[in-house]
Coordinates of C-alpha atoms and ligand atoms in Angstrom, one line a residue:
Chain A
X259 CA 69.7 91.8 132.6
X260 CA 70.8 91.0 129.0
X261 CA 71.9 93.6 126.6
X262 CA 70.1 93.6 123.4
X263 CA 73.1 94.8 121.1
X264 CA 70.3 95.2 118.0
X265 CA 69.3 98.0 119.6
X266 CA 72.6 100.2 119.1
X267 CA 72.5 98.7 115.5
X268 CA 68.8 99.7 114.6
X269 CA 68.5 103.0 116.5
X270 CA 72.1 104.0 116.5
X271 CA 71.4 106.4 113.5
X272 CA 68.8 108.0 115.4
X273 CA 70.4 108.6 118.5
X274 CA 73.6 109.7 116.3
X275 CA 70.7 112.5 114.6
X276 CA 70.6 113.7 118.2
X277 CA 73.8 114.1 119.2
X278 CA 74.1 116.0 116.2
X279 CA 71.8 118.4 116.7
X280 CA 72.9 118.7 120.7
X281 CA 76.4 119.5 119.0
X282 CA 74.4 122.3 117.1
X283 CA 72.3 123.8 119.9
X284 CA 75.6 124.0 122.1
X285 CA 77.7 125.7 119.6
X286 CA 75.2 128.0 118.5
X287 CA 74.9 129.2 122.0
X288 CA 78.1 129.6 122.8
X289 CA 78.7 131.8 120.0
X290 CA 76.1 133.6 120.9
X291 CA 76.9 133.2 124.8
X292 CA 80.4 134.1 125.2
X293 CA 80.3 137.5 123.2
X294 CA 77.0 138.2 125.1
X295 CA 78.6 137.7 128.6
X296 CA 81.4 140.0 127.5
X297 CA 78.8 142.4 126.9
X298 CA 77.5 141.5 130.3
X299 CA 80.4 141.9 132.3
X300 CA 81.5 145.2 130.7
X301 CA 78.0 146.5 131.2
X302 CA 78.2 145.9 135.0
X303 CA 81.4 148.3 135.0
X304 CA 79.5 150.6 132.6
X305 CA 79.7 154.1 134.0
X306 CA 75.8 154.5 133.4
X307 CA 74.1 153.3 136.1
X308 CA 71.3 152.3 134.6
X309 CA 72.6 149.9 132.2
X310 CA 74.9 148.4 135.2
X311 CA 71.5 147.6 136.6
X312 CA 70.4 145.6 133.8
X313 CA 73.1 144.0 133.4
X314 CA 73.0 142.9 137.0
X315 CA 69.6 142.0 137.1
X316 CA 70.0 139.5 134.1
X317 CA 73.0 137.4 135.4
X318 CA 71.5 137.6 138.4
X319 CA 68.0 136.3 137.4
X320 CA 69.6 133.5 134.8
X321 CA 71.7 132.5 137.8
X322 CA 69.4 132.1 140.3
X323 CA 66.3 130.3 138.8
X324 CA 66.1 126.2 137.6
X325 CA 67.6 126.6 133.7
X326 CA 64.2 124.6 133.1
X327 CA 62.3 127.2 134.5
X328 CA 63.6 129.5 131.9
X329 CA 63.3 127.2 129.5
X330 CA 59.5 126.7 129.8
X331 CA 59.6 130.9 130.0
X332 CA 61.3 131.0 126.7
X333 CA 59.4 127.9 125.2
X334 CA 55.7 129.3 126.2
X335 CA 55.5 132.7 127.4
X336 CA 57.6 133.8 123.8
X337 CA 54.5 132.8 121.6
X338 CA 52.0 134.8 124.1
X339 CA 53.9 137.9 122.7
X340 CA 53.6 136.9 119.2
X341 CA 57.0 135.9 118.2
X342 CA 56.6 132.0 117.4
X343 CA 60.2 130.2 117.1
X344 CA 60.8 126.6 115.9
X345 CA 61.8 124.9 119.5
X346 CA 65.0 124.9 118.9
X347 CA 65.5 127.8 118.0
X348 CA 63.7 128.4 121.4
X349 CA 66.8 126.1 123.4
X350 CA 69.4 127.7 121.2
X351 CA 68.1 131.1 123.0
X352 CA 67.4 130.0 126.8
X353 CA 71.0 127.8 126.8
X354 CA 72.7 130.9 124.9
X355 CA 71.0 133.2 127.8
X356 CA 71.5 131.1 130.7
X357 CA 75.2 130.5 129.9
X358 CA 76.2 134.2 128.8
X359 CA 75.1 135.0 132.7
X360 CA 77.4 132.2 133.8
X361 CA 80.0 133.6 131.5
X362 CA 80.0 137.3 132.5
X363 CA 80.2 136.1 136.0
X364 CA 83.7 133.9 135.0
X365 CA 85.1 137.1 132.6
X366 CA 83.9 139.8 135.6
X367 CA 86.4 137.9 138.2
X368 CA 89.4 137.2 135.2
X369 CA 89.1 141.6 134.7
X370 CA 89.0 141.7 138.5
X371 CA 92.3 139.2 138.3
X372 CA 94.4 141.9 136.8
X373 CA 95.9 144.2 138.5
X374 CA 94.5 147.9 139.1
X375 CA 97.7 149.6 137.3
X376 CA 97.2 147.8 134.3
X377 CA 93.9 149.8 133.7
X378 CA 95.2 153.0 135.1
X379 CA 98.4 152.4 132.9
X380 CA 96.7 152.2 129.8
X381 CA 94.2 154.6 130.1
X382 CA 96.7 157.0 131.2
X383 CA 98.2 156.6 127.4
X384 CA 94.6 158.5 126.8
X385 CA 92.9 155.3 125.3
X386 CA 89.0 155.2 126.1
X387 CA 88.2 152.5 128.8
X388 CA 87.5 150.4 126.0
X389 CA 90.5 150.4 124.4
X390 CA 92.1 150.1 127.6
X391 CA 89.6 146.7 127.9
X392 CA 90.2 145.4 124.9
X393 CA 94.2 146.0 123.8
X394 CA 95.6 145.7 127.7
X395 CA 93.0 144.4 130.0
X396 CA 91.3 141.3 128.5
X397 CA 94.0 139.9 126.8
X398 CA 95.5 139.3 130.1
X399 CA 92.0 138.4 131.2
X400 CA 92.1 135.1 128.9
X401 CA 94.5 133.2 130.6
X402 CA 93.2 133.6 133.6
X403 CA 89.5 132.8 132.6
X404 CA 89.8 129.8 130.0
X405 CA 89.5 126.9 132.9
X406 CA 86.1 128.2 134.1
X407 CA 84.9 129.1 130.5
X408 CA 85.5 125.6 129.9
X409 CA 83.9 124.5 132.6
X410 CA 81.0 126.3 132.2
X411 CA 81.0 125.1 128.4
X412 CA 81.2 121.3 129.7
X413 CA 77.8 122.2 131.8
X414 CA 76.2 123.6 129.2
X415 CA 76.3 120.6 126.9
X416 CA 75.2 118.6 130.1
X417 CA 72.3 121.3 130.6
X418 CA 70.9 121.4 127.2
X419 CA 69.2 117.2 127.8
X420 CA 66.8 119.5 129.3
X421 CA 65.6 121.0 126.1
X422 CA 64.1 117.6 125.6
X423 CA 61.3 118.7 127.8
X424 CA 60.4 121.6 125.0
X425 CA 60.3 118.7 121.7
X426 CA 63.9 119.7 120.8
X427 CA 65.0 116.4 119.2
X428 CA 68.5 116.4 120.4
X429 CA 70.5 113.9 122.3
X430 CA 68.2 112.9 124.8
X431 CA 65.0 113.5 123.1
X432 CA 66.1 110.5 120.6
X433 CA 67.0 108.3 124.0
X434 CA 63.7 108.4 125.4
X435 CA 62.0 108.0 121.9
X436 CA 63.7 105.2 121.4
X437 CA 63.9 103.8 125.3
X438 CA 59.3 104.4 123.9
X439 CA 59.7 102.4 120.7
X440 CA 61.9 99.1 122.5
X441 CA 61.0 99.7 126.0
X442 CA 64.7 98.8 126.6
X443 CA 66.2 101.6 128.6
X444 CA 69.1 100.6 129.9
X445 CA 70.7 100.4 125.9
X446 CA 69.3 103.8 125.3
X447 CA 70.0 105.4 128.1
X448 CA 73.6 103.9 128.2
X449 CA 74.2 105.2 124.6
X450 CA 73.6 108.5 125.2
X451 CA 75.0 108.6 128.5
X452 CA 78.4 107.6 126.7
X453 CA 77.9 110.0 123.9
X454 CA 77.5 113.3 126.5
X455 CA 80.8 111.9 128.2
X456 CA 82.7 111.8 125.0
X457 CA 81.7 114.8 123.7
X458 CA 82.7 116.4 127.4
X459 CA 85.8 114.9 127.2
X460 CA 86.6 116.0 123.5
X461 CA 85.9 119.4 124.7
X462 CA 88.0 119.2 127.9
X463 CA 91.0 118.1 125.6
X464 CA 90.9 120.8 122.8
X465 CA 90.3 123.4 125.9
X466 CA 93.0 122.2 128.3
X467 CA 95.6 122.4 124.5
X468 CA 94.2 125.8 124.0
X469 CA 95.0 126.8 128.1
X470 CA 98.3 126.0 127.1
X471 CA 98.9 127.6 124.3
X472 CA 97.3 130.7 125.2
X473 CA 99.2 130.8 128.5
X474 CA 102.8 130.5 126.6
X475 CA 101.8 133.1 124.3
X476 CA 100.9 135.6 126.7
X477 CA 103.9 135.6 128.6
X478 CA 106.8 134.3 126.7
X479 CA 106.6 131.0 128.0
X480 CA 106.8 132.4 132.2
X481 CA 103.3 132.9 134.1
X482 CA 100.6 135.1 132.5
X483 CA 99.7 137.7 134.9
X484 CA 102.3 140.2 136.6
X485 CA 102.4 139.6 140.7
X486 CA 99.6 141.7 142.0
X487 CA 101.6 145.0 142.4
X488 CA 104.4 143.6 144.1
X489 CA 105.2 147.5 145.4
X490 CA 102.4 149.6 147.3
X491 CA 102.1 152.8 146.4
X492 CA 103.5 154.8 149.4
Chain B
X27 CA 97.9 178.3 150.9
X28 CA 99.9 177.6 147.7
X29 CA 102.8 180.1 147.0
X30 CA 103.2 181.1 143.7
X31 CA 106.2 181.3 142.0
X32 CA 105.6 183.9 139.3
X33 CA 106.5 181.9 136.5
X34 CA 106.2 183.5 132.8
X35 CA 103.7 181.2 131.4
X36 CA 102.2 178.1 132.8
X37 CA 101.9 175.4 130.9
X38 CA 100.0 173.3 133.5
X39 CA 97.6 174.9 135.7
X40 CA 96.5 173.5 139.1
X41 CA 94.1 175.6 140.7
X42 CA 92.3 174.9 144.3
X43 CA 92.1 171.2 144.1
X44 CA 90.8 169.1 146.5
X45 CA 90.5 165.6 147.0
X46 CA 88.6 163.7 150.1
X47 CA 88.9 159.9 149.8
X48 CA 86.8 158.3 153.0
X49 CA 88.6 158.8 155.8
X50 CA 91.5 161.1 154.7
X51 CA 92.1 164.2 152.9
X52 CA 94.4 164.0 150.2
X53 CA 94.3 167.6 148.9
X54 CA 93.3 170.5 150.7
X55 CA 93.5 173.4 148.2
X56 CA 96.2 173.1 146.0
X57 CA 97.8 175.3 143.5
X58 CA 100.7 174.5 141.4
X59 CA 101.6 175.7 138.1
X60 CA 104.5 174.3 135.8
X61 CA 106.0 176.4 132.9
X62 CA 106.8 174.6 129.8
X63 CA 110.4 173.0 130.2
X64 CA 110.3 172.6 134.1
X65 CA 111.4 170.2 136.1
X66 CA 109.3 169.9 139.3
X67 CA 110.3 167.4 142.1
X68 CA 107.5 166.9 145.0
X69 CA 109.0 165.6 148.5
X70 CA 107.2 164.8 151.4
X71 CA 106.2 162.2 153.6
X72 CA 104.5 159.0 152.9
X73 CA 100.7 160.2 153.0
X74 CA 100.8 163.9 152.7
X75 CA 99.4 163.6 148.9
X76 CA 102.0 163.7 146.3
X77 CA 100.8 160.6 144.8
X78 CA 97.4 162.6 144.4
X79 CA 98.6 165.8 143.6
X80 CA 100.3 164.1 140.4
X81 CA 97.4 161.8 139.3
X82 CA 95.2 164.7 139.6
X83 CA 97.3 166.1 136.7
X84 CA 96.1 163.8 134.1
X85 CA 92.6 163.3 136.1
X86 CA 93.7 159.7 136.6
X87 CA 92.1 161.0 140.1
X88 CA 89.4 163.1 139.7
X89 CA 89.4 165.9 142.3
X90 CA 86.7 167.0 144.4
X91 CA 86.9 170.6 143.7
X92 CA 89.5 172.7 141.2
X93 CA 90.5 172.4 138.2
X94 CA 93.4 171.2 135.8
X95 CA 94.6 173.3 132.3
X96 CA 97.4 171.9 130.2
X97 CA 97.8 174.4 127.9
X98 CA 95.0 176.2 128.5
X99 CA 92.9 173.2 127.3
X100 CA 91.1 171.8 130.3
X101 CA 92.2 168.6 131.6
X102 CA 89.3 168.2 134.3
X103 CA 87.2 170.3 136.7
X104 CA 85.0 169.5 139.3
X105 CA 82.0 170.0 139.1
X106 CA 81.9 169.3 135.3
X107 CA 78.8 170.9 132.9
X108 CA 80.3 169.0 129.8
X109 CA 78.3 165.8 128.6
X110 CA 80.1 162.5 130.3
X111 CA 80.7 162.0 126.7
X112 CA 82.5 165.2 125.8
X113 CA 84.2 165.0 129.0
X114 CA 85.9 161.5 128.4
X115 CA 86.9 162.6 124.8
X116 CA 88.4 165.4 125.7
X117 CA 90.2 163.7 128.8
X118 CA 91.7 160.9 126.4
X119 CA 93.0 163.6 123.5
X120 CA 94.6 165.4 126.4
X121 CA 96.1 162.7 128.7
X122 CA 97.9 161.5 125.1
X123 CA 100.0 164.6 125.7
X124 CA 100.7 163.7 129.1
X125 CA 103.1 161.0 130.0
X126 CA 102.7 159.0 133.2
X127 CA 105.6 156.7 134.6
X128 CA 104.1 154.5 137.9
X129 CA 106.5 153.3 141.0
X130 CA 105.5 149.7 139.8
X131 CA 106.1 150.1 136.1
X132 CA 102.9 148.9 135.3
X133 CA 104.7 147.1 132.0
X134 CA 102.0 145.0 129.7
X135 CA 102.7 141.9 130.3
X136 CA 101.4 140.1 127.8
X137 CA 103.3 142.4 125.1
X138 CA 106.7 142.1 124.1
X139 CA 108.9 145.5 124.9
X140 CA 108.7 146.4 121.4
X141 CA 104.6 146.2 121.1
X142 CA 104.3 147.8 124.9
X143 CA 106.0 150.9 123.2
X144 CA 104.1 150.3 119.5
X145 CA 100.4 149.8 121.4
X146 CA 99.8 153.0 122.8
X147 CA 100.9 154.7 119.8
X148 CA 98.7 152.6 116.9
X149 CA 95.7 152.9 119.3
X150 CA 95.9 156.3 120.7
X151 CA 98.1 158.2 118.3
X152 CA 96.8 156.2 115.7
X153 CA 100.1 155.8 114.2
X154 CA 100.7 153.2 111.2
X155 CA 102.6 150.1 112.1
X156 CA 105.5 151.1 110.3
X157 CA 105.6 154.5 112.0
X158 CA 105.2 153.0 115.5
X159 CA 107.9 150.9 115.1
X160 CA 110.5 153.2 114.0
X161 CA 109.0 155.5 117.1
X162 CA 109.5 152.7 119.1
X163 CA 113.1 151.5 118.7
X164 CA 114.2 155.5 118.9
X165 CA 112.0 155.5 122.3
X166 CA 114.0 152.2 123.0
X167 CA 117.1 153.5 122.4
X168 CA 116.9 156.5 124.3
X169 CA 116.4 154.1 127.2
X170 CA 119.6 152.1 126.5
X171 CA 116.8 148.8 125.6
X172 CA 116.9 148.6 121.9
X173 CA 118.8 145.1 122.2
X174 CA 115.6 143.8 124.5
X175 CA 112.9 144.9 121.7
X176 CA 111.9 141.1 121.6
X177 CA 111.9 140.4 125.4
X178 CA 109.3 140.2 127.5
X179 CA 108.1 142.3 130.1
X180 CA 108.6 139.4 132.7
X181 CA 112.4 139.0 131.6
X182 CA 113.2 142.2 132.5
X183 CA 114.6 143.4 135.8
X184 CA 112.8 146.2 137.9
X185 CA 115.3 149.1 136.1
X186 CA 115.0 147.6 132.9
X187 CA 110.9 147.6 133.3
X188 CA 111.2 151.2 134.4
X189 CA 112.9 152.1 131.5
X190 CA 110.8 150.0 128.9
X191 CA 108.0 152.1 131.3
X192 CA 109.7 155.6 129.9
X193 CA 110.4 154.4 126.5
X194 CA 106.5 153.8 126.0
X195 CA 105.7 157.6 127.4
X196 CA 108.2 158.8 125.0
X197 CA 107.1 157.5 121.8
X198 CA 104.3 159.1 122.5
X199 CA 105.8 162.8 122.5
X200 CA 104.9 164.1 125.4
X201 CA 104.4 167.7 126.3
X202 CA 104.2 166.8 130.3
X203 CA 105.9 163.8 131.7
X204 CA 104.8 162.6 135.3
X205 CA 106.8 160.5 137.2
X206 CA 105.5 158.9 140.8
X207 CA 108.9 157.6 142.5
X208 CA 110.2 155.9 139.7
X209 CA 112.9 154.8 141.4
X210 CA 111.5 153.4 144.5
X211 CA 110.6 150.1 144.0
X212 CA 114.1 149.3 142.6
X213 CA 117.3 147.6 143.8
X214 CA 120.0 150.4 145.0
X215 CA 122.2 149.4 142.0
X216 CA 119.4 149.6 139.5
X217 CA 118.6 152.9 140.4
X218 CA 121.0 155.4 138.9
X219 CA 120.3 153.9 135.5
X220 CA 117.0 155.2 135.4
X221 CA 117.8 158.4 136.9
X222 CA 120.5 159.0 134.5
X223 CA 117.8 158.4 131.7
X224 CA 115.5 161.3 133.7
X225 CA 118.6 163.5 133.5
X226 CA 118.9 163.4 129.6
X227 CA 115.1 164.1 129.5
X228 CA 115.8 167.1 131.9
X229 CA 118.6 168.3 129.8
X230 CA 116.7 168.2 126.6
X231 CA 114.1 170.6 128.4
X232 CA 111.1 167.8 129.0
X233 CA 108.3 169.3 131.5
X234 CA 108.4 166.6 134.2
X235 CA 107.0 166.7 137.4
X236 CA 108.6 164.5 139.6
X237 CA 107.7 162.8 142.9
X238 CA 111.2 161.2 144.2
X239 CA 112.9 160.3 147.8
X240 CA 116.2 160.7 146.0
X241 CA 117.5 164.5 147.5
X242 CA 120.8 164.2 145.5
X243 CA 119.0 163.8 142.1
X244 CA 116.4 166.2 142.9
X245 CA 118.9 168.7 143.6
X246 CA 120.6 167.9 140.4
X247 CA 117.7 168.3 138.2
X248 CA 114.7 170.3 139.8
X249 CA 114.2 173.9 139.1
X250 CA 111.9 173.7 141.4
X251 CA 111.1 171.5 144.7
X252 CA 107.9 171.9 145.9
X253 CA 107.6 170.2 149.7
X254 CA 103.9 168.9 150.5
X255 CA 102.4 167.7 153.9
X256 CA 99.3 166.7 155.5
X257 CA 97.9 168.1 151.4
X258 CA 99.1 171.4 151.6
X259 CA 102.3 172.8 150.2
X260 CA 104.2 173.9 153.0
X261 CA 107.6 175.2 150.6
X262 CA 108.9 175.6 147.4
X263 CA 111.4 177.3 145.1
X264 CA 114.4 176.4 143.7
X265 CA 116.5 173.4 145.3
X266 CA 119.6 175.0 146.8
X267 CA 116.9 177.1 148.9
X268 CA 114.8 174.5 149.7
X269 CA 117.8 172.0 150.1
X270 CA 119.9 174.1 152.4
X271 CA 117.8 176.7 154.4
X272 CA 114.2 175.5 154.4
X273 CA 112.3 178.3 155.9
X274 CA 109.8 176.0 157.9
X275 CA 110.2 174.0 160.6
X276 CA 108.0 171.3 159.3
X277 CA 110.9 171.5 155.8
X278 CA 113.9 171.4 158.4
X279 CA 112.4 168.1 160.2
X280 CA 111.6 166.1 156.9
X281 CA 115.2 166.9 155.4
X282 CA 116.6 165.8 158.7
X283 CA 114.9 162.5 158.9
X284 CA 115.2 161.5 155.5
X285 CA 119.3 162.3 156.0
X286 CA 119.3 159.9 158.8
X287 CA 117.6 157.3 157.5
X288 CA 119.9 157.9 154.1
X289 CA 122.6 155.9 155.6
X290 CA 120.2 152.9 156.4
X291 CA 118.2 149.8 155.3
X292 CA 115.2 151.0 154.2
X293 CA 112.5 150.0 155.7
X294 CA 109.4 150.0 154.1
Ligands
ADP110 N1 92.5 155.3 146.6 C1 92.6 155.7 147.9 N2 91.6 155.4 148.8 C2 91.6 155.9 150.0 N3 92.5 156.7 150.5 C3 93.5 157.0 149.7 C4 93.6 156.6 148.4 N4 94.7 157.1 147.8 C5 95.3 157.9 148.7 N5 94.6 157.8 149.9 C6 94.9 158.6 151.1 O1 95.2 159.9 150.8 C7 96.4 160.4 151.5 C8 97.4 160.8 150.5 O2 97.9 159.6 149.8 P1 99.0 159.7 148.7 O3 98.7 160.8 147.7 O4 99.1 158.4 148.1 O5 100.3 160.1 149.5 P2 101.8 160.0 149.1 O6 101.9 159.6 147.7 O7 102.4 161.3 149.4 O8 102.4 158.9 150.0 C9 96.8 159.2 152.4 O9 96.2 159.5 153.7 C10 96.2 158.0 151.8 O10 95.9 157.1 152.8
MG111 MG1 102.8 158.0 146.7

């Protein structure tokens, strides 16, 4: 099989328009995502038990059905309602949903990381459990979550070629138009293969710099989180 | 049955608690009051509830029954009428009065010594930065840490934690300062530095109540030892009493184990 190196030359802008707007679909949902799972994983520890239940019951739906599944839920069942979205607009909102349920999960166990006294120890200072949360809790929390979070940000970029199957023109999209227009699939699919891996990786570098950084900050350059209450209270 | 001591006016009020946890009762009815300036040392063995008893005080452990007045202002009661919403604010206004020192130290790790002392106070007091600070580096001081103010937590050793620990609860000006063995998870030679830091506080009248192992020290500044077991108070009154002629045989037992075992390795 001969490579046909036109191809890359005549439909590189298009596939290059794709892996644009796969950049843009990704970041949109993780700023949506990320804050959202925080939002998540506190409401699971809410002391109302009724929003602990709905926060529950959405990680544990998004978590346990195929992401295109939801997709399709998002894409068709959205307009039956009456609220019509540009499609992706639609993938911006499933990937932002699917991964905030795979980051509550990742920031629930980093809370869990930290030891008990470092809650009782701030709220004992009378500051509201959120305050406790957000100056003395998460802050340790980050450290200790950031190589999951990035892992589940790598996925998502991997997950969102599915939102070709709703007419968002991202990365993959433009490969199979193209792979259509030249009926050579091997250079389209090739390209975009390579274009998801460098993006991954790019991603994987800046997180793996930030890891470090974060984890010298946070503890004057020794490891982040105090030894699980070395002492038991006795 | 709690014994009361007839004390003028009490500043805390800890009436009829009880605490269940699965399995074991904590508390089985206690009553303690605390007049403003006392010193209060619990003893006891490991298990008969002083560790509840004093995180009951600031509701850290919510009882099962009784109730908890720090001035007359209610801490926390069981059952409670007010909204969850009332409840929690009041709870967090008055636990800022109440200082609470743990047996691990429970420093911030991720602050420096001087923010673990400034944090508290900007959120909770609500205290500029400028204020803080100054608060801070007094606190420090008082603690014999203001050359560490840039050191982190994880630099520290376990006496120097304990004190960064104190510092923090006293930059907050405390009316009530709990302490749960402070001294306990520490190194033999570490531990007089903190205890001399607890003697100043004593001397300059702070309300502590204090849960220690350390006889000598509780001797030297309790007015008051109260002795718990199996969560009731058994004894209490003032320590030469309660030192040298315990009136219970439960008292006289306790005091003579804890002499043996003085003069060897701890063990747990
Ligand atoms: N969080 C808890 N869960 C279950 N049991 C507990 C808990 N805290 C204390 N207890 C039990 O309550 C009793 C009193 O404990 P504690 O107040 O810690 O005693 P002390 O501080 O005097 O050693 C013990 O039997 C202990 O096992
Ligand atoms: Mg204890």
């Amino acid at each position: 099989m001969s490579i046909d190196l036109s191809i890359f030359t005549n439909y590189g802008p298009q596939l290059l328009l794709g892996f644009w707007m796969t950049i843009k679909i990704v970041v949109a949902a993780i700023i949506l995502g990320m804050p959202f799972g925080l939002v998540l994983a506190l409401g699971r520890r809410s002391r109302f038990v009724f929003i602990r239940l709905l926060a529950s019951s959405f990680i544990e739906i998004f978590r346990n059905t195929p992401f295109i599944i939801q997709v399709f839920m998002f894409f068709y069942v959205l307009p039956f309602y009456g609220l019509y979205l540009p499609a992706e607009y639609v993938g911006v909102v499933a990937l932002a949903a699917f991964g905030s349920a795979y980051f509550a999960e990742v920031i629930r166990g980093g809370i869990d990381a930290v030891a008990k006294g470092q809650l009782e120890s701030a709220r004992a200072t009378g500051m509201s459990d959120w305050q406790a949360m957000r100056y003395i809790v998460l802050p340790q929390t980050l450290p200790i979550i950031l190589p999951a979070m990035t892992n589940q940000t790598l996925s998502l970029v991997k997950e969102s070629a599915i939102l070709s199957t709703i007419t968002v023109g991202e990365l993959t999209m433009a490969a199979i138009t193209v792979q259509g227009e030249t009926f050579r699939p091997f250079e389209a699919f090739i390209m975009v293969a390579l274009l998801y891996w460098a993006l991954n990786e790019t991603l994987a570098i800046i997180m793996r710099r930030v890891e470090r950084k974060v984890s010298k900050r946070s503890s004057g350059g020794s490891r982040a989180v105090p030894a699980v209450s070395a002492v038991k209270d006795g | 049955m709690a014994m009361d001591t007839g004390k003028m006016s009490n500043f805390l009020e800890m009436t009829g608690l009880v605490k269940t946890f699965t399995g074991a009762t904590a508390l089985q009815d206690v009553s303690l009051n605390v007049a403003k300036g006392e010193v209060v040392c619990l003893i006891g063995p490991s298990g008969c509830g002083k560790s509840t008893l004093l995180r009951t005080a600031n509701w850290l452990t919510p009882a099962d029954a009784g109730e908890v007045r720090l001035d007359g202002e209610l801490v926390g009661t069981m059952p409670d009428q007010r909204s969850a919403s009332k409840q929690a604010k009041g709870l967090n206004a008055v636990r800022a009065r109440i200082g609470m020192v743990f047996q691990n130290f429970n420093v911030w790790p991720h602050l420096n010594v001087l923010e673990n002392v400034v944090c508290p106070q900007m959120v909770v007091a609500k205290r500029s930065r400028n204020e803080a600070e100054k608060k801070a580096l007094v606190a420090l001081s008082e603690v014999g840490l203001e050359d560490k103010k840039s050191e982190w937590p994880d630099n520290l050793s376990g006496g120097q934690k304990q004190r960064l620990a104190i510092a923090r609860v006293l930059a907050m000006d405390p009316d009530l300062m709990l302490l749960d063995e402070p001294t306990s998870a520490l190194d033999p030679e570490l531990v007089s530095g903190v205890l001399a830091v607890l003697k100043r506080l004593a001397e300059k009248n702070m309300t502590m109540i204090i849960v220690t192992h350390e006889l000598g020290f509780a001797s030297s500044v309790a007015d008051r030892i109260v002795f718990l077991e199996g969560g009731h108070i058994i004894e209490q009154g003032p320590p030469d009493v309660i030192l040298q002629s315990p009136a219970t045989e439960r008292l006289k037992l306790f005091l003579d184990k804890l002499n043996i075992t003085a003069f060897q390795p701890k063990s747990d």
